[in-house]
XYZ file of N, CA and C in Angstrom:
456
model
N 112.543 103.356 138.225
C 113.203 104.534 137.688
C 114.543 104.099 137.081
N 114.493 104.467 135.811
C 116.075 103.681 134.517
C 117.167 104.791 135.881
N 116.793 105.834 136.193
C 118.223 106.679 136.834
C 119.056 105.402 137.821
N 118.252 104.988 138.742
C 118.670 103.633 139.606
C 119.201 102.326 139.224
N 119.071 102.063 137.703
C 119.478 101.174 137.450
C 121.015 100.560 137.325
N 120.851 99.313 137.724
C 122.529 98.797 138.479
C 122.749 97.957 136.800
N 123.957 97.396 136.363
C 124.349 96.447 134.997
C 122.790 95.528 134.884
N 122.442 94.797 136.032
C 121.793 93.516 135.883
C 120.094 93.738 135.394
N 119.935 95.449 135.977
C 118.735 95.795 135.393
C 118.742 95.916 134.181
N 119.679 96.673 133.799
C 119.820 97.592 132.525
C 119.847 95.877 131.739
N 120.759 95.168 132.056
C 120.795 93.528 131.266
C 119.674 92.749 130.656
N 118.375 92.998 131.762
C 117.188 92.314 131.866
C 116.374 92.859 131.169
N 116.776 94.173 130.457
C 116.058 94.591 129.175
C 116.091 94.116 128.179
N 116.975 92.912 127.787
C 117.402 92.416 126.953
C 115.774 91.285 126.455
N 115.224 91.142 127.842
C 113.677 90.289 127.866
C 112.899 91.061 127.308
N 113.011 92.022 127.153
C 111.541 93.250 126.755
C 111.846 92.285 124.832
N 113.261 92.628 124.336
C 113.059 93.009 123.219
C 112.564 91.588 122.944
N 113.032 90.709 123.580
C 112.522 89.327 123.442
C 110.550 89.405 123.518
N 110.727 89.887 124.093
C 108.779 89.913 124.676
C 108.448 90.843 123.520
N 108.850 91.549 122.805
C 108.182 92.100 122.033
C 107.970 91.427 121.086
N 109.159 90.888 120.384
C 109.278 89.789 119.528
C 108.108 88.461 119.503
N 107.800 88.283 120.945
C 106.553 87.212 121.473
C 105.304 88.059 120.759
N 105.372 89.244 121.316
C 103.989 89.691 120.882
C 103.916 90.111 119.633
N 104.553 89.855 118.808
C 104.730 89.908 117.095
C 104.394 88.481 116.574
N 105.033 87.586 116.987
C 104.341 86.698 116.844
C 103.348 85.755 117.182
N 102.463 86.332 118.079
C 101.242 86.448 118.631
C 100.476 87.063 117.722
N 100.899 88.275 117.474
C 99.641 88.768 116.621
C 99.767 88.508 114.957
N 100.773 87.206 114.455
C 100.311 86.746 113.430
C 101.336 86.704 112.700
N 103.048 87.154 112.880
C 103.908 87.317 112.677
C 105.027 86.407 112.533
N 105.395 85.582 111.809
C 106.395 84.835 111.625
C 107.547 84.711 112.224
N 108.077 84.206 113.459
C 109.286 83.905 114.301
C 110.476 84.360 113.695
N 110.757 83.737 112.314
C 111.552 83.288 111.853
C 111.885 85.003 110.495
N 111.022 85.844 110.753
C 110.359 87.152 109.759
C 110.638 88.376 110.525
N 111.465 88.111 112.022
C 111.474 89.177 112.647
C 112.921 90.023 112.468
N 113.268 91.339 112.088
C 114.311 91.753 112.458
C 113.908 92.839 113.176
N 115.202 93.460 113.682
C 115.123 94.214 114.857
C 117.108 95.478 114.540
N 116.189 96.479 114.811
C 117.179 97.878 114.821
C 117.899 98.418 115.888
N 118.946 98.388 116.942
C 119.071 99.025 117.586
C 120.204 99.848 117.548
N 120.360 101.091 118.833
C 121.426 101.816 118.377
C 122.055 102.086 120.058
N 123.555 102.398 119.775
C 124.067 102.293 121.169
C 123.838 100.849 121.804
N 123.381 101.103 123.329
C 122.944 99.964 124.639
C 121.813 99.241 123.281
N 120.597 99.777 122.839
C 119.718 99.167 122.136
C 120.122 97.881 121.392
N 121.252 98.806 120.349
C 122.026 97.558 119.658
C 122.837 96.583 120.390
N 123.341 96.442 121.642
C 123.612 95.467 122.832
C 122.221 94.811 122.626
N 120.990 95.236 123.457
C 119.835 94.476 123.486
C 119.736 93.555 122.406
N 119.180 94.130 120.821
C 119.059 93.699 119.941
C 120.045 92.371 119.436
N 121.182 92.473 119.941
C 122.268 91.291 119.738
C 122.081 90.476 120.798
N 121.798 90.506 121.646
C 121.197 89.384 122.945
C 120.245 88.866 122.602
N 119.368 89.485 122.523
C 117.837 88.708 121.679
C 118.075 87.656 120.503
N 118.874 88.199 119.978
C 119.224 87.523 118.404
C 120.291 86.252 119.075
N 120.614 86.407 120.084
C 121.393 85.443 121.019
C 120.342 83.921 121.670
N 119.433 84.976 121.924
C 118.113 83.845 122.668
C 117.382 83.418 121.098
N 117.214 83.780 119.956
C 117.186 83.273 119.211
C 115.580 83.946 118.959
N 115.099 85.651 119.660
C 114.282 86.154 119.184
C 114.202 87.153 117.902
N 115.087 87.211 117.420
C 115.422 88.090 116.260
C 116.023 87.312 115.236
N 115.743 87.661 114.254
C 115.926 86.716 113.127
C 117.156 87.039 111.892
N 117.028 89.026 112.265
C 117.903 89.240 111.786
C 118.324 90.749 112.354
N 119.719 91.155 112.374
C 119.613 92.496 113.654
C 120.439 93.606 112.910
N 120.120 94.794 113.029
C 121.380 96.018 112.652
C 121.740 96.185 114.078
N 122.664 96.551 114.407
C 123.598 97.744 115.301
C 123.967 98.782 114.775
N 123.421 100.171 115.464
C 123.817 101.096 115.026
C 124.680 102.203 115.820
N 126.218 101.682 115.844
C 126.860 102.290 116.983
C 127.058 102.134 118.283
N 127.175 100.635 117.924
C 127.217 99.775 119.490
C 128.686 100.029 120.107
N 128.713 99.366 121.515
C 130.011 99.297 121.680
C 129.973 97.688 122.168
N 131.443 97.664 122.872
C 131.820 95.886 122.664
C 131.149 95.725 124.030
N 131.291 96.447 124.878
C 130.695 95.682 126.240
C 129.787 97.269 126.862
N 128.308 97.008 127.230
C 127.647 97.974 127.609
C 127.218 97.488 128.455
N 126.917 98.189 129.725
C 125.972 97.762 131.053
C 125.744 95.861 131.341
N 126.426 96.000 131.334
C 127.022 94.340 131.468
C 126.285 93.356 130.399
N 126.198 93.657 128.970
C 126.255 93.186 128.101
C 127.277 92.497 126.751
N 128.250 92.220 126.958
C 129.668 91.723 126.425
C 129.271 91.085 125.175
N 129.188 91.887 124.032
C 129.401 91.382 122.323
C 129.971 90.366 122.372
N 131.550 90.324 122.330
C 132.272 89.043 121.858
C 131.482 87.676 122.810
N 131.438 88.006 123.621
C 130.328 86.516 124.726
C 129.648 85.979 124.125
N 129.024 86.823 123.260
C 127.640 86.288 122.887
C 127.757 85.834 121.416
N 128.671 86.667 120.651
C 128.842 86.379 119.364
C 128.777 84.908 118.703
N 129.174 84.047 119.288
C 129.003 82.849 118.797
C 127.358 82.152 118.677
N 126.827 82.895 119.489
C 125.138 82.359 119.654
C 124.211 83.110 118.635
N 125.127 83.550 117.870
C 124.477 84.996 116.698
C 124.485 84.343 115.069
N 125.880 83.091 115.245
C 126.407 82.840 114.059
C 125.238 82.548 113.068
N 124.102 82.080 113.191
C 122.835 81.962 112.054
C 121.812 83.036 111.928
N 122.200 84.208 112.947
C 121.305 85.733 112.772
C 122.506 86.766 111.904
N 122.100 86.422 110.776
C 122.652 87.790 109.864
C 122.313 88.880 110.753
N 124.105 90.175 110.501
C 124.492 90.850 111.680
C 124.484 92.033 110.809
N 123.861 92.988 110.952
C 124.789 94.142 110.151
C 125.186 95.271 111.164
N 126.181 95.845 111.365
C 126.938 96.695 112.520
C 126.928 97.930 111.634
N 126.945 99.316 111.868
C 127.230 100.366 111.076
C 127.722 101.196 112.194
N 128.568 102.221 111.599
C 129.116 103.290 112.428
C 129.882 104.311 111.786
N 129.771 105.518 112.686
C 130.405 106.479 111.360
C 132.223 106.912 112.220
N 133.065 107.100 111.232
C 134.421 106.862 111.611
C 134.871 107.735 112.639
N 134.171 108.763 113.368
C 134.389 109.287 114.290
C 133.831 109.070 115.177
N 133.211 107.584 115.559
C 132.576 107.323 116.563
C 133.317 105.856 116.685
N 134.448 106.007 117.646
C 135.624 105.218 117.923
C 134.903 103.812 118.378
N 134.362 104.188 119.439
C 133.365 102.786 120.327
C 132.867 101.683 119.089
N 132.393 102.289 118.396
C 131.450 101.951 117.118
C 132.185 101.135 115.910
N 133.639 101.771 116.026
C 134.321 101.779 115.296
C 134.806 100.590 115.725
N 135.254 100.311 116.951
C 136.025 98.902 117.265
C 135.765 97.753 117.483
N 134.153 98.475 117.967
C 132.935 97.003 118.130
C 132.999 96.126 116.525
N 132.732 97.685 115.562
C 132.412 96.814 114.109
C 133.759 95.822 114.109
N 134.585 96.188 113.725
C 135.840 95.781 113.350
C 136.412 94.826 114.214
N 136.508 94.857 115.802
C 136.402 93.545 116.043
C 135.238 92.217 115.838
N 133.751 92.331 115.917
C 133.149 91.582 115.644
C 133.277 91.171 114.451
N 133.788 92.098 113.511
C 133.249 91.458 112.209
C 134.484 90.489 112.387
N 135.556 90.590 112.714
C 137.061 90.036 112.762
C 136.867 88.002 113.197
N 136.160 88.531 113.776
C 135.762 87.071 115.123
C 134.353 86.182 114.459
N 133.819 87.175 113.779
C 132.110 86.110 113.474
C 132.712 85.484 112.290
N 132.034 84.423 112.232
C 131.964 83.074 111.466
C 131.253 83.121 110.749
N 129.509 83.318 110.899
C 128.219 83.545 110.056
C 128.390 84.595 109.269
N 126.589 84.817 108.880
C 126.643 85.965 108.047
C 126.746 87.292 108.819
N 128.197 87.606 108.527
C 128.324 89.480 109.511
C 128.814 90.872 108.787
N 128.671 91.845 108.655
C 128.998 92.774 107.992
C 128.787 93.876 108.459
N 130.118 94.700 108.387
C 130.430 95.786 109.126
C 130.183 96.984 108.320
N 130.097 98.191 108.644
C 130.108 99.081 107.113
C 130.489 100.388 107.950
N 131.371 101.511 107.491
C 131.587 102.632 107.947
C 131.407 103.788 107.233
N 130.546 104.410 107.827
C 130.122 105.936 107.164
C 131.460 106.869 107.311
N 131.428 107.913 106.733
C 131.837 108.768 106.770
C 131.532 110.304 108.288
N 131.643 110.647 108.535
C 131.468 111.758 109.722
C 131.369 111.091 111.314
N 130.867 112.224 111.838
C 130.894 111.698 113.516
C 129.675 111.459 113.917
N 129.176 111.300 113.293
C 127.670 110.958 113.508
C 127.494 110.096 114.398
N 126.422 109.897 115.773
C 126.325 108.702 116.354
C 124.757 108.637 116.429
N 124.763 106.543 116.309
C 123.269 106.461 115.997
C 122.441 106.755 115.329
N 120.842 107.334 115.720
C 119.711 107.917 114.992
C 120.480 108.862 114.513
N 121.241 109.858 114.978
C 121.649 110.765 113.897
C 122.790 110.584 112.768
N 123.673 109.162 112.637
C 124.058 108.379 111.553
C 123.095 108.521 110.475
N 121.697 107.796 110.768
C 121.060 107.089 109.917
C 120.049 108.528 109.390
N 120.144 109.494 110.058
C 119.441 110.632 109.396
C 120.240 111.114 108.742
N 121.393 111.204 108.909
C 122.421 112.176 108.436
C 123.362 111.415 107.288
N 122.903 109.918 106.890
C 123.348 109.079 106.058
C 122.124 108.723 105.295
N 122.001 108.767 104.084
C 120.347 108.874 103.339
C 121.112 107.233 103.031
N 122.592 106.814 102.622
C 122.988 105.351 101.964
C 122.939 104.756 103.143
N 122.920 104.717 104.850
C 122.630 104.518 105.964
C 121.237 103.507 105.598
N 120.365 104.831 105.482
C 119.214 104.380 105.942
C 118.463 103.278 104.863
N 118.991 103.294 103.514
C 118.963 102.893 102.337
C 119.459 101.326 102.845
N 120.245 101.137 103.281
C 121.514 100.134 103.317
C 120.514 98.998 104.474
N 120.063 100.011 105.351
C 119.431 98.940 106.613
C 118.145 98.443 106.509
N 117.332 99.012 105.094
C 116.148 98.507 104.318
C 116.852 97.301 103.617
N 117.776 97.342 102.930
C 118.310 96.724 101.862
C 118.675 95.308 102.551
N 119.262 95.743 104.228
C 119.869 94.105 104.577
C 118.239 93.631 105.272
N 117.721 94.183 105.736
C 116.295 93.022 106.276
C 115.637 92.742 104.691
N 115.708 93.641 103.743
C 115.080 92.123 102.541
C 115.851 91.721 102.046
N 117.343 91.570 101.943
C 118.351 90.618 101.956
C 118.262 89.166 102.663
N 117.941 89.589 104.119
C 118.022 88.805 105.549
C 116.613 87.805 105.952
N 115.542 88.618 105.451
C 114.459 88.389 105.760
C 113.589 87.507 104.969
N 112.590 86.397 104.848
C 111.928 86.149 104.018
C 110.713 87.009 103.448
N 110.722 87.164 102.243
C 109.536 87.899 101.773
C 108.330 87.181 102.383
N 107.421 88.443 102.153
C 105.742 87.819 102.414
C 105.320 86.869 101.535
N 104.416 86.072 101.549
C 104.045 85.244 100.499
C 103.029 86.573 99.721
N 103.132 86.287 98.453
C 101.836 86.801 97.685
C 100.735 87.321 97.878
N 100.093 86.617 98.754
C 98.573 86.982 99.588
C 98.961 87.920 100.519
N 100.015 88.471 100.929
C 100.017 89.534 101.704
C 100.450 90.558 101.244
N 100.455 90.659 100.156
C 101.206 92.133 99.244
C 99.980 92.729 98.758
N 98.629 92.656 99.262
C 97.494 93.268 98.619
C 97.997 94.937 98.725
């Protein structure tokens, strides 16, 4: 039951997104082809993974710097070859300081971007049509295209 959960559980979710990532490329999926979306704690997950080196390329959408014993800046250095994109809208302070310090501190490819309103998360990216536009735009930026034979 998630209600019971202590930092170290909530932490060890960080394996799921990894294991999902396994079973993507299990079923035929390129390691190196994977990105990954998260928002809030999610976007914590999603930056850990991309830490263990299961994500290839990651959004955050309204993260903060340290969640359920997950610490951004810690990890940031293990990210520097996973293109980062952070988004947040300017009334969502947490969001706001995560972007702006990470982007401050990363070395690699990182980029911060701030919407307009108070939007947090899924409802950013609904309530931002250049949001949702923007986080298509960085995974085929980030990502390698399919080869040819798979665009039937």
């Amino acid at each position: 039951d998630f209600r019971a959960f202590d930092d170290s559980d909530w932490k060890s979710r960080a394996s799921d997104v990894s294991a999902a990532c396994e079973a993507l490329v299990r079923e035929g999926c390129e390691s190196g082809a994977i990105g990954a979306v998260g928002e809030g704690f999610g976007g914590s997950l999603v930056f850990d993974a991309a830490a263990r080196g299961a994500v290839a390329s990651a959004v955050l959408v309204s993260t903060e710097l340290e969640s359920r014993g997950i610490a951004l800046m810690a990890i940031l250095e293990k990210t520097e070859r996973v293109p980062t994109l952070v988004i947040a809208s300017e009334g969502d302070s947490a969001g706001v300081t995560a972007g702006e310090r990470l982007e401050s501190a990363a070395s690699g490819f990182f980029e911060y971007r701030m919407y307009p309103g108070n939007s947090f998360g899924a409802d950013l990216i609904a309530n931002s049509e250049s949001a949702a536009v923007q986080i298509v735009q960085w995974f085929e930026q980030t990502l390698p295209s399919p080869a040819l034979s798979d665009r039937d």
